[in-house]
Amino acid sequence: MGTVTLVGAGPGDPGLMTVAGREALLAADVVVTDRLVPLEALRLAPAGSLVVDVAKIPRGPSTPQEEINRLLVEHALAGRTVVRLKGGDPFVFGRGGEELVACAKAGVPTRLVPGVSSAISAPGLAGIPVTHRGVTQGFTVVSGHVPPGHPESTLDYAALAASGTTLVVLMGVRTLSAITDALVAAGLPPHTPAAVVADAGLPSQRDVRGTVDAIAELAESAGIGAPAVAVIGAVADVDGLP
């Protein structure tokens, strides 16, 4: 019987992967990897190890989650040491929980090596603290993969607008305009500072700053694409912090 280790690769800079994550890769027979994983990290896998790309590309080719689960279980049952390598943290919108359950049902020993989530690190790398004393006492992380009003959306945008926390939106480049419109319609002041950070941790990292009512248009005009993280709240105006 082999094992499966779910490893978070962090936001893009291979230096931000944990020591435990690197050690897991060094011992891997099979690496099942996502598209957001830094290539340098994959080079840590032993020569001769099998690297399986199961990328999910927005509006492009996508490996079904059921197939990913099957690969993890199949290789582990064959006695191999499997590393499931994901960008960010496997348990923050990374479907790591689904993979953990699939392995548990098959009797495969599984462990988690947490990663540095882009929800915190992307704003941080752009100089934006998600919390700040005297400004905000919390932050809320949501997925923007579907817009407000979509049948699959479970978010209460009125509650988010009134939360008083920093709002961090992952996977929301395509839906950002609808999200910001919903927040403003729910009472969030339109002049609330906002930012979008793209390619966090990579040499291509960049960000745009503005207000919540304009940030979607600013990001589009700047050609911002995925992966990107939106930050909404007073902390996005770093120059205005006490």
PDB file of C-alpha atoms in Angstrom:
ATOM      1  CA  MET A   1       0.000   0.000   0.000  1.00  0.00           C
ATOM      2  CA  GLY A   2       1.295   3.417  -0.979  1.00  0.00           C
ATOM      3  CA  THR A   3       0.372   6.821   0.394  1.00  0.00           C
ATOM      4  CA  VAL A   4      -1.015  10.151  -0.801  1.00  0.00           C
ATOM      5  CA  THR A   5       0.316  13.464   0.498  1.00  0.00           C
ATOM      6  CA  LEU A   6      -1.631  16.610  -0.331  1.00  0.00           C
ATOM      7  CA  VAL A   7       0.937  19.406  -0.640  1.00  0.00           C
ATOM      8  CA  GLY A   8       0.303  23.129  -0.946  1.00  0.00           C
ATOM      9  CA  ALA A   9       2.869  24.747  -3.235  1.00  0.00           C
ATOM     10  CA  GLY A  10       2.098  28.307  -2.169  1.00  0.00           C
ATOM     11  CA  PRO A  11       1.312  31.300  -4.378  1.00  0.00           C
ATOM     12  CA  GLY A  12       3.891  30.914  -7.148  1.00  0.00           C
ATOM     13  CA  ASP A  13       7.340  31.631  -5.758  1.00  0.00           C
ATOM     14  CA  PRO A  14       8.979  28.223  -5.138  1.00  0.00           C
ATOM     15  CA  GLY A  15      10.772  29.756  -2.156  1.00  0.00           C
ATOM     16  CA  LEU A  16       7.420  30.066  -0.414  1.00  0.00           C
ATOM     17  CA  MET A  17       6.801  26.319  -0.394  1.00  0.00           C
ATOM     18  CA  THR A  18       7.198  24.791   3.063  1.00  0.00           C
ATOM     19  CA  VAL A  19      10.142  22.603   4.007  1.00  0.00           C
ATOM     20  CA  ALA A  20       7.737  19.709   4.601  1.00  0.00           C
ATOM     21  CA  GLY A  21       6.322  20.173   1.107  1.00  0.00           C
ATOM     22  CA  ARG A  22       9.774  20.050  -0.462  1.00  0.00           C
ATOM     23  CA  GLU A  23      10.643  16.912   1.515  1.00  0.00           C
ATOM     24  CA  ALA A  24       7.466  15.214   0.304  1.00  0.00           C
ATOM     25  CA  LEU A  25       8.376  15.979  -3.311  1.00  0.00           C
ATOM     26  CA  LEU A  26      11.888  14.596  -2.867  1.00  0.00           C
ATOM     27  CA  ALA A  27      10.386  11.224  -1.924  1.00  0.00           C
ATOM     28  CA  ALA A  28       7.624  11.075  -4.552  1.00  0.00           C
ATOM     29  CA  ASP A  29       7.134   8.256  -7.038  1.00  0.00           C
ATOM     30  CA  VAL A  30       4.193  10.080  -8.628  1.00  0.00           C
ATOM     31  CA  VAL A  31       3.380  13.797  -8.650  1.00  0.00           C
ATOM     32  CA  VAL A  32      -0.149  14.796  -9.629  1.00  0.00           C
ATOM     33  CA  THR A  33       0.118  18.514 -10.292  1.00  0.00           C
ATOM     34  CA  ASP A  34      -1.957  21.607 -11.052  1.00  0.00           C
ATOM     35  CA  ARG A  35      -1.233  24.411 -13.522  1.00  0.00           C
ATOM     36  CA  LEU A  36      -0.448  26.988 -10.799  1.00  0.00           C
ATOM     37  CA  VAL A  37       2.447  24.998  -9.355  1.00  0.00           C
ATOM     38  CA  PRO A  38       5.891  26.561 -10.007  1.00  0.00           C
ATOM     39  CA  LEU A  39       7.943  24.482 -12.453  1.00  0.00           C
ATOM     40  CA  GLU A  40      10.992  24.782 -10.223  1.00  0.00           C
ATOM     41  CA  ALA A  41       9.108  22.881  -7.524  1.00  0.00           C
ATOM     42  CA  LEU A  42       8.467  19.993  -9.904  1.00  0.00           C
ATOM     43  CA  ARG A  43      12.210  19.664 -10.444  1.00  0.00           C
ATOM     44  CA  LEU A  44      12.487  18.505  -6.827  1.00  0.00           C
ATOM     45  CA  ALA A  45      10.827  15.218  -7.732  1.00  0.00           C
ATOM     46  CA  PRO A  46      13.311  12.336  -8.196  1.00  0.00           C
ATOM     47  CA  ALA A  47      14.525  11.508 -11.679  1.00  0.00           C
ATOM     48  CA  GLY A  48      12.272   8.844 -13.125  1.00  0.00           C
ATOM     49  CA  SER A  49       9.236   9.845 -11.092  1.00  0.00           C
ATOM     50  CA  LEU A  50       5.957  10.166 -12.953  1.00  0.00           C
ATOM     51  CA  VAL A  51       4.521  13.688 -13.250  1.00  0.00           C
ATOM     52  CA  VAL A  52       0.831  13.808 -14.157  1.00  0.00           C
ATOM     53  CA  ASP A  53      -0.646  17.145 -15.228  1.00  0.00           C
ATOM     54  CA  VAL A  54      -4.302  17.441 -14.211  1.00  0.00           C
ATOM     55  CA  ALA A  55      -4.712  21.141 -14.852  1.00  0.00           C
ATOM     56  CA  LYS A  56      -8.044  22.892 -14.736  1.00  0.00           C
ATOM     57  CA  ILE A  57      -7.773  25.798 -17.173  1.00  0.00           C
ATOM     58  CA  PRO A  58     -10.514  28.466 -17.003  1.00  0.00           C
ATOM     59  CA  ARG A  59     -12.703  28.153 -20.105  1.00  0.00           C
ATOM     60  CA  GLY A  60     -10.217  25.592 -21.430  1.00  0.00           C
ATOM     61  CA  PRO A  61      -9.202  21.942 -20.979  1.00  0.00           C
ATOM     62  CA  SER A  62     -10.072  20.630 -17.546  1.00  0.00           C
ATOM     63  CA  THR A  63      -9.456  17.295 -15.841  1.00  0.00           C
ATOM     64  CA  PRO A  64     -12.622  16.126 -14.049  1.00  0.00           C
ATOM     65  CA  GLN A  65     -12.246  15.881 -10.285  1.00  0.00           C
ATOM     66  CA  GLU A  66     -13.425  12.267 -10.387  1.00  0.00           C
ATOM     67  CA  GLU A  67     -10.511  11.408 -12.681  1.00  0.00           C
ATOM     68  CA  ILE A  68      -8.035  13.113 -10.344  1.00  0.00           C
ATOM     69  CA  ASN A  69      -9.433  11.152  -7.409  1.00  0.00           C
ATOM     70  CA  ARG A  70      -9.141   7.932  -9.403  1.00  0.00           C
ATOM     71  CA  LEU A  71      -5.494   8.596 -10.281  1.00  0.00           C
ATOM     72  CA  LEU A  72      -4.542   9.272  -6.669  1.00  0.00           C
ATOM     73  CA  VAL A  73      -6.201   6.096  -5.430  1.00  0.00           C
ATOM     74  CA  GLU A  74      -4.962   3.933  -8.298  1.00  0.00           C
ATOM     75  CA  HIS A  75      -1.309   4.872  -7.872  1.00  0.00           C
ATOM     76  CA  ALA A  76      -1.436   4.576  -4.089  1.00  0.00           C
ATOM     77  CA  LEU A  77      -3.082   1.142  -4.232  1.00  0.00           C
ATOM     78  CA  ALA A  78      -0.265   0.108  -6.587  1.00  0.00           C
ATOM     79  CA  GLY A  79       2.192   0.833  -3.763  1.00  0.00           C
ATOM     80  CA  ARG A  80       3.481   4.193  -4.946  1.00  0.00           C
ATOM     81  CA  THR A  81       4.276   7.309  -2.920  1.00  0.00           C
ATOM     82  CA  VAL A  82       1.976   9.935  -4.402  1.00  0.00           C
ATOM     83  CA  VAL A  83       2.198  13.690  -3.959  1.00  0.00           C
ATOM     84  CA  ARG A  84      -0.817  15.746  -4.960  1.00  0.00           C
ATOM     85  CA  LEU A  85       0.718  19.170  -5.596  1.00  0.00           C
ATOM     86  CA  LYS A  86      -1.562  22.204  -5.626  1.00  0.00           C
ATOM     87  CA  GLY A  87      -1.063  25.942  -5.822  1.00  0.00           C
ATOM     88  CA  GLY A  88      -1.796  27.816  -2.607  1.00  0.00           C
ATOM     89  CA  ASP A  89      -3.285  25.575   0.091  1.00  0.00           C
ATOM     90  CA  PRO A  90      -5.139  22.355  -0.792  1.00  0.00           C
ATOM     91  CA  PHE A  91      -7.976  23.096   1.621  1.00  0.00           C
ATOM     92  CA  VAL A  92      -8.672  26.670   0.452  1.00  0.00           C
ATOM     93  CA  PHE A  93     -10.798  26.250  -2.685  1.00  0.00           C
ATOM     94  CA  GLY A  94      -8.365  23.561  -3.792  1.00  0.00           C
ATOM     95  CA  ARG A  95     -10.735  20.579  -3.535  1.00  0.00           C
ATOM     96  CA  GLY A  96      -8.262  18.961  -1.192  1.00  0.00           C
ATOM     97  CA  GLY A  97     -11.137  17.891   1.022  1.00  0.00           C
ATOM     98  CA  GLU A  98     -12.721  15.959  -1.838  1.00  0.00           C
ATOM     99  CA  GLU A  99      -9.450  14.174  -2.526  1.00  0.00           C
ATOM    100  CA  LEU A 100      -8.961  13.401   1.157  1.00  0.00           C
ATOM    101  CA  VAL A 101     -12.433  11.827   1.312  1.00  0.00           C
ATOM    102  CA  ALA A 102     -11.853   9.795  -1.876  1.00  0.00           C
ATOM    103  CA  CYS A 103      -8.598   8.393  -0.516  1.00  0.00           C
ATOM    104  CA  ALA A 104     -10.149   7.636   2.881  1.00  0.00           C
ATOM    105  CA  LYS A 105     -13.004   5.720   1.244  1.00  0.00           C
ATOM    106  CA  ALA A 106     -10.440   3.618  -0.645  1.00  0.00           C
ATOM    107  CA  GLY A 107      -8.435   2.969   2.520  1.00  0.00           C
ATOM    108  CA  VAL A 108      -5.416   4.949   1.281  1.00  0.00           C
ATOM    109  CA  PRO A 109      -3.265   6.566   4.018  1.00  0.00           C
ATOM    110  CA  THR A 110      -3.294  10.320   3.428  1.00  0.00           C
ATOM    111  CA  ARG A 111      -1.692  13.345   5.051  1.00  0.00           C
ATOM    112  CA  LEU A 112      -1.803  17.088   4.477  1.00  0.00           C
ATOM    113  CA  VAL A 113       1.107  19.480   4.114  1.00  0.00           C
ATOM    114  CA  PRO A 114      -0.495  22.931   4.288  1.00  0.00           C
ATOM    115  CA  GLY A 115       0.547  25.615   1.840  1.00  0.00           C
ATOM    116  CA  VAL A 116       0.711  29.395   1.941  1.00  0.00           C
ATOM    117  CA  SER A 117      -2.717  30.461   0.700  1.00  0.00           C
ATOM    118  CA  SER A 118      -2.934  33.141  -1.987  1.00  0.00           C
ATOM    119  CA  ALA A 119      -5.832  34.596   0.004  1.00  0.00           C
ATOM    120  CA  ILE A 120      -3.306  36.048   2.431  1.00  0.00           C
ATOM    121  CA  SER A 121      -0.012  35.941   0.556  1.00  0.00           C
ATOM    122  CA  ALA A 122      -1.128  37.682  -2.662  1.00  0.00           C
ATOM    123  CA  PRO A 123      -2.300  40.807  -0.820  1.00  0.00           C
ATOM    124  CA  GLY A 124       0.751  40.601   1.432  1.00  0.00           C
ATOM    125  CA  LEU A 125       3.182  40.410  -1.474  1.00  0.00           C
ATOM    126  CA  ALA A 126       1.550  43.567  -2.832  1.00  0.00           C
ATOM    127  CA  GLY A 127       2.015  45.297   0.524  1.00  0.00           C
ATOM    128  CA  ILE A 128      -1.631  44.968   1.558  1.00  0.00           C
ATOM    129  CA  PRO A 129      -2.325  43.597   5.063  1.00  0.00           C
ATOM    130  CA  VAL A 130      -5.646  41.759   5.253  1.00  0.00           C
ATOM    131  CA  THR A 131      -6.017  43.004   8.841  1.00  0.00           C
ATOM    132  CA  HIS A 132      -4.755  46.214  10.415  1.00  0.00           C
ATOM    133  CA  ARG A 133      -5.083  47.432  13.992  1.00  0.00           C
ATOM    134  CA  GLY A 134      -7.705  50.118  14.328  1.00  0.00           C
ATOM    135  CA  VAL A 135      -9.028  49.489  10.795  1.00  0.00           C
ATOM    136  CA  THR A 136     -10.396  45.962  10.528  1.00  0.00           C
ATOM    137  CA  GLN A 137     -10.594  43.039  12.922  1.00  0.00           C
ATOM    138  CA  GLY A 138     -11.037  40.286  10.389  1.00  0.00           C
ATOM    139  CA  PHE A 139     -11.089  39.175   6.793  1.00  0.00           C
ATOM    140  CA  THR A 140     -13.511  37.073   4.775  1.00  0.00           C
ATOM    141  CA  VAL A 141     -12.363  34.860   1.903  1.00  0.00           C
ATOM    142  CA  VAL A 142     -14.881  33.956  -0.792  1.00  0.00           C
ATOM    143  CA  SER A 143     -14.866  32.262  -4.174  1.00  0.00           C
ATOM    144  CA  GLY A 144     -15.909  34.325  -7.173  1.00  0.00           C
ATOM    145  CA  HIS A 145     -16.093  31.429  -9.624  1.00  0.00           C
ATOM    146  CA  VAL A 146     -19.814  32.085 -10.076  1.00  0.00           C
ATOM    147  CA  PRO A 147     -21.437  35.548  -9.981  1.00  0.00           C
ATOM    148  CA  PRO A 148     -24.079  36.800  -7.565  1.00  0.00           C
ATOM    149  CA  GLY A 149     -27.513  35.431  -8.425  1.00  0.00           C
ATOM    150  CA  HIS A 150     -26.117  32.321 -10.074  1.00  0.00           C
ATOM    151  CA  PRO A 151     -27.996  29.134  -9.081  1.00  0.00           C
ATOM    152  CA  GLU A 152     -24.749  27.715  -7.660  1.00  0.00           C
ATOM    153  CA  SER A 153     -23.889  30.790  -5.592  1.00  0.00           C
ATOM    154  CA  THR A 154     -24.385  30.331  -1.844  1.00  0.00           C
ATOM    155  CA  LEU A 155     -22.989  33.707  -0.751  1.00  0.00           C
ATOM    156  CA  ASP A 156     -25.025  36.380   0.992  1.00  0.00           C
ATOM    157  CA  TYR A 157     -23.684  39.584  -0.551  1.00  0.00           C
ATOM    158  CA  ALA A 158     -25.726  41.789   1.756  1.00  0.00           C
ATOM    159  CA  ALA A 159     -24.051  40.114   4.724  1.00  0.00           C
ATOM    160  CA  LEU A 160     -20.633  40.485   3.101  1.00  0.00           C
ATOM    161  CA  ALA A 161     -21.236  44.178   2.441  1.00  0.00           C
ATOM    162  CA  ALA A 162     -22.172  44.715   6.083  1.00  0.00           C
ATOM    163  CA  SER A 163     -19.489  42.462   7.594  1.00  0.00           C
ATOM    164  CA  GLY A 164     -16.967  45.193   8.384  1.00  0.00           C
ATOM    165  CA  THR A 165     -14.194  42.816   7.354  1.00  0.00           C
ATOM    166  CA  THR A 166     -11.691  42.883   4.518  1.00  0.00           C
ATOM    167  CA  LEU A 167     -13.141  40.919   1.602  1.00  0.00           C
ATOM    168  CA  VAL A 168     -10.751  38.701  -0.340  1.00  0.00           C
ATOM    169  CA  VAL A 169     -12.088  37.236  -3.586  1.00  0.00           C
ATOM    170  CA  LEU A 170     -10.371  34.269  -5.201  1.00  0.00           C
ATOM    171  CA  MET A 171     -11.143  33.043  -8.725  1.00  0.00           C
ATOM    172  CA  GLY A 172     -13.115  36.219  -9.382  1.00  0.00           C
ATOM    173  CA  VAL A 173     -11.473  37.920 -12.366  1.00  0.00           C
ATOM    174  CA  ARG A 174     -14.299  37.099 -14.761  1.00  0.00           C
ATOM    175  CA  THR A 175     -17.077  37.896 -12.276  1.00  0.00           C
ATOM    176  CA  LEU A 176     -15.526  40.866 -10.475  1.00  0.00           C
ATOM    177  CA  SER A 177     -17.823  43.451 -12.042  1.00  0.00           C
ATOM    178  CA  ALA A 178     -20.942  41.552 -10.969  1.00  0.00           C
ATOM    179  CA  ILE A 179     -19.512  41.014  -7.480  1.00  0.00           C
ATOM    180  CA  THR A 180     -18.637  44.658  -6.903  1.00  0.00           C
ATOM    181  CA  ASP A 181     -22.007  45.774  -8.279  1.00  0.00           C
ATOM    182  CA  ALA A 182     -23.763  43.424  -5.847  1.00  0.00           C
ATOM    183  CA  LEU A 183     -21.716  44.693  -2.899  1.00  0.00           C
ATOM    184  CA  VAL A 184     -22.422  48.343  -3.702  1.00  0.00           C
ATOM    185  CA  ALA A 185     -26.109  47.583  -4.269  1.00  0.00           C
ATOM    186  CA  ALA A 186     -26.132  45.928  -0.831  1.00  0.00           C
ATOM    187  CA  GLY A 187     -24.801  49.045   0.842  1.00  0.00           C
ATOM    188  CA  LEU A 188     -21.009  48.899   0.628  1.00  0.00           C
ATOM    189  CA  PRO A 189     -19.843  52.500   0.029  1.00  0.00           C
ATOM    190  CA  PRO A 190     -18.716  52.835  -3.615  1.00  0.00           C
ATOM    191  CA  HIS A 191     -15.569  54.705  -2.542  1.00  0.00           C
ATOM    192  CA  THR A 192     -14.347  51.693  -0.513  1.00  0.00           C
ATOM    193  CA  PRO A 193     -10.703  51.014  -1.476  1.00  0.00           C
ATOM    194  CA  ALA A 194     -10.056  47.940  -3.607  1.00  0.00           C
ATOM    195  CA  ALA A 195      -7.156  46.234  -5.356  1.00  0.00           C
ATOM    196  CA  VAL A 196      -6.485  43.306  -7.649  1.00  0.00           C
ATOM    197  CA  VAL A 197      -3.187  41.413  -7.417  1.00  0.00           C
ATOM    198  CA  ALA A 198      -2.224  39.196 -10.358  1.00  0.00           C
ATOM    199  CA  ASP A 199       0.520  36.540 -10.646  1.00  0.00           C
ATOM    200  CA  ALA A 200       1.426  36.866  -6.968  1.00  0.00           C
ATOM    201  CA  GLY A 201       4.908  35.608  -6.167  1.00  0.00           C
ATOM    202  CA  LEU A 202       6.007  35.533  -9.803  1.00  0.00           C
ATOM    203  CA  PRO A 203       8.297  37.954 -11.677  1.00  0.00           C
ATOM    204  CA  SER A 204       5.183  39.015 -13.610  1.00  0.00           C
ATOM    205  CA  GLN A 205       3.336  40.090 -10.439  1.00  0.00           C
ATOM    206  CA  ARG A 206       1.403  43.333 -10.751  1.00  0.00           C
ATOM    207  CA  ASP A 207      -1.552  45.024  -9.155  1.00  0.00           C
ATOM    208  CA  VAL A 208      -4.119  47.710  -9.786  1.00  0.00           C
ATOM    209  CA  ARG A 209      -5.674  49.936  -7.111  1.00  0.00           C
ATOM    210  CA  GLY A 210      -8.885  51.909  -7.026  1.00  0.00           C
ATOM    211  CA  THR A 211     -12.311  51.922  -5.422  1.00  0.00           C
ATOM    212  CA  VAL A 212     -14.856  49.140  -5.342  1.00  0.00           C
ATOM    213  CA  ASP A 213     -17.092  50.802  -7.920  1.00  0.00           C
ATOM    214  CA  ALA A 214     -14.248  51.133 -10.435  1.00  0.00           C
ATOM    215  CA  ILE A 215     -11.822  48.285  -9.708  1.00  0.00           C
ATOM    216  CA  ALA A 216     -13.337  45.795 -12.170  1.00  0.00           C
ATOM    217  CA  GLU A 217     -13.016  48.240 -15.049  1.00  0.00           C
ATOM    218  CA  LEU A 218      -9.503  49.199 -13.998  1.00  0.00           C
ATOM    219  CA  ALA A 219      -8.444  45.543 -13.875  1.00  0.00           C
ATOM    220  CA  GLU A 220      -9.934  44.867 -17.292  1.00  0.00           C
ATOM    221  CA  SER A 221      -8.255  47.924 -18.796  1.00  0.00           C
ATOM    222  CA  ALA A 222      -4.931  46.753 -17.365  1.00  0.00           C
ATOM    223  CA  GLY A 223      -5.384  43.336 -18.955  1.00  0.00           C
ATOM    224  CA  ILE A 224      -5.443  41.533 -15.622  1.00  0.00           C
ATOM    225  CA  GLY A 225      -6.174  37.829 -15.982  1.00  0.00           C
ATOM    226  CA  ALA A 226      -6.187  34.761 -13.784  1.00  0.00           C
ATOM    227  CA  PRO A 227      -4.662  33.956 -11.390  1.00  0.00           C
ATOM    228  CA  ALA A 228      -5.589  37.091  -9.506  1.00  0.00           C
ATOM    229  CA  VAL A 229      -6.883  37.989  -6.061  1.00  0.00           C
ATOM    230  CA  ALA A 230      -9.190  40.915  -5.339  1.00  0.00           C
ATOM    231  CA  VAL A 231      -9.052  42.762  -2.009  1.00  0.00           C
ATOM    232  CA  ILE A 232     -11.896  45.034  -0.947  1.00  0.00           C
ATOM    233  CA  GLY A 233     -11.701  47.174   2.171  1.00  0.00           C
ATOM    234  CA  ALA A 234      -9.833  50.018   3.817  1.00  0.00           C
ATOM    235  CA  VAL A 235      -6.590  47.984   3.912  1.00  0.00           C
ATOM    236  CA  ALA A 236      -6.372  48.183   0.105  1.00  0.00           C
ATOM    237  CA  ASP A 237      -5.456  51.851   0.521  1.00  0.00           C
ATOM    238  CA  VAL A 238      -2.123  51.263   2.194  1.00  0.00           C
ATOM    239  CA  ASP A 239      -1.215  54.952   2.023  1.00  0.00           C
ATOM    240  CA  GLY A 240      -4.349  55.785   3.973  1.00  0.00           C
ATOM    241  CA  LEU A 241      -3.738  53.389   6.868  1.00  0.00           C
ATOM    242  CA  PRO A 242      -3.038  54.888  10.306  1.00  0.00           C
TER     243      PRO A 242
END
